[in-house]
Amino acid sequence: MLLPPLVVVAAVGPLNSAEVGSSATQVGSPGQLRSEVRGEVLEILVAPGQSVVSGQALVRVNPIDARLSDSSARIQIEAARAQLQSAEADFKRYTGLRDQSFISAAEWERRQAALAAVRADFEATVDRLGLFSIRAPRSAAIASIHAQPGQILEAGQLVVSLRGGGTSPPALSPKVAAGLRIPTRAILDGRWVFRVVGPPGQERVERVAVAISDADESTARLLHGLAPGDRVVAVGVSLLADGQRVRVKP
């Protein structure tokens, strides 16, 4: 029996002007994604012209102030990457079998859930070990990439430009009134989040419509749709479905 996908959650909390909007790295066109940290580009995960979905990692950056120098951490990331690549290859094979009617739609959906769990595990491993991921704030296409592997980025430097896709919330102004906040990567197509509900061990997600007044690459300010203390999925939102069972990463 396949386990539900493992997800990383974030709690809806208070927002104040000291948390966001004070840095030039967080202000600009919603189609221009900038690095929030000074660091080395480890890998570029997309190419110009490629379509991406909200929350998808585009570029990995190793922060200069907290470089990933621990060999055991690097080994963990490479092991998680290998597991993800294997799961993606398996899913591609099962998709071909489904298209040829060799497996049922239910079996294909189970394989899709398994891949979602592996992807969530990989993203959680990357975040836990200190890498910074530049993510798509909405579904769009890659217009251009302004960095390359090995390059040292300065905080605020333009890394990726987007074109098309859904409407993105406006950038945060330098002074933001108090409100509620969630991670920008928790937002799907600029208007949805997955809220985690249910008792421990029986969690599931429900898709909730939200209204966003301001957002940058890391934090979004809520107008309505969620309450303080609500838990939302912060990693892997594009892989979930309404009502799906999940496991919450401790």
C-alpha angles and dihedrals in degrees: 000000000000118000120234114262117279112239137189113226135199127199122236105246145167121292125210135172092257091063100053143009097041096099130070088225089073101049126076146070113339087227092059116075117200133189114258092202140044107248152115122287106240099180143350109223100188141042133220111280094025119131116233135186131227112285095016115143111243105172133014118215128190106214114233092220093054106024120187095244099140107106091209090057091051090049090052092052093047091048091050090047092052090050090051093049090050091050091049091051091049092050091050089053093049090048089057090049091050091050088054091047092243092126132032126255088245092056091048090051090052089052090048090053090049091053091048090054092051092048091050090049091052094049090047091051092051093049094045093053093054106258117143115228121201104214136191110258090204142004108285144121127273109252098181143338119226100191141054136207112284094023118132111231126203120221107271095023116143111250109163135018121204132202134193126354129102127338115282122212116252120266120268117267118229090256117045124183119235116275141119126308139199131175112276090228089063090067119093117207092341096290114052138068133178111238117202114228137169136063122299111290092019101064122149134172130244123195112238128189113230136184117223123198101181136010142169132181093288112023136038127196116224127221096183144326101085138054130223110279096024112138120227131186109257100180126043100014093145090061098055135089130209111274095014119150114242141180116231116225109235 
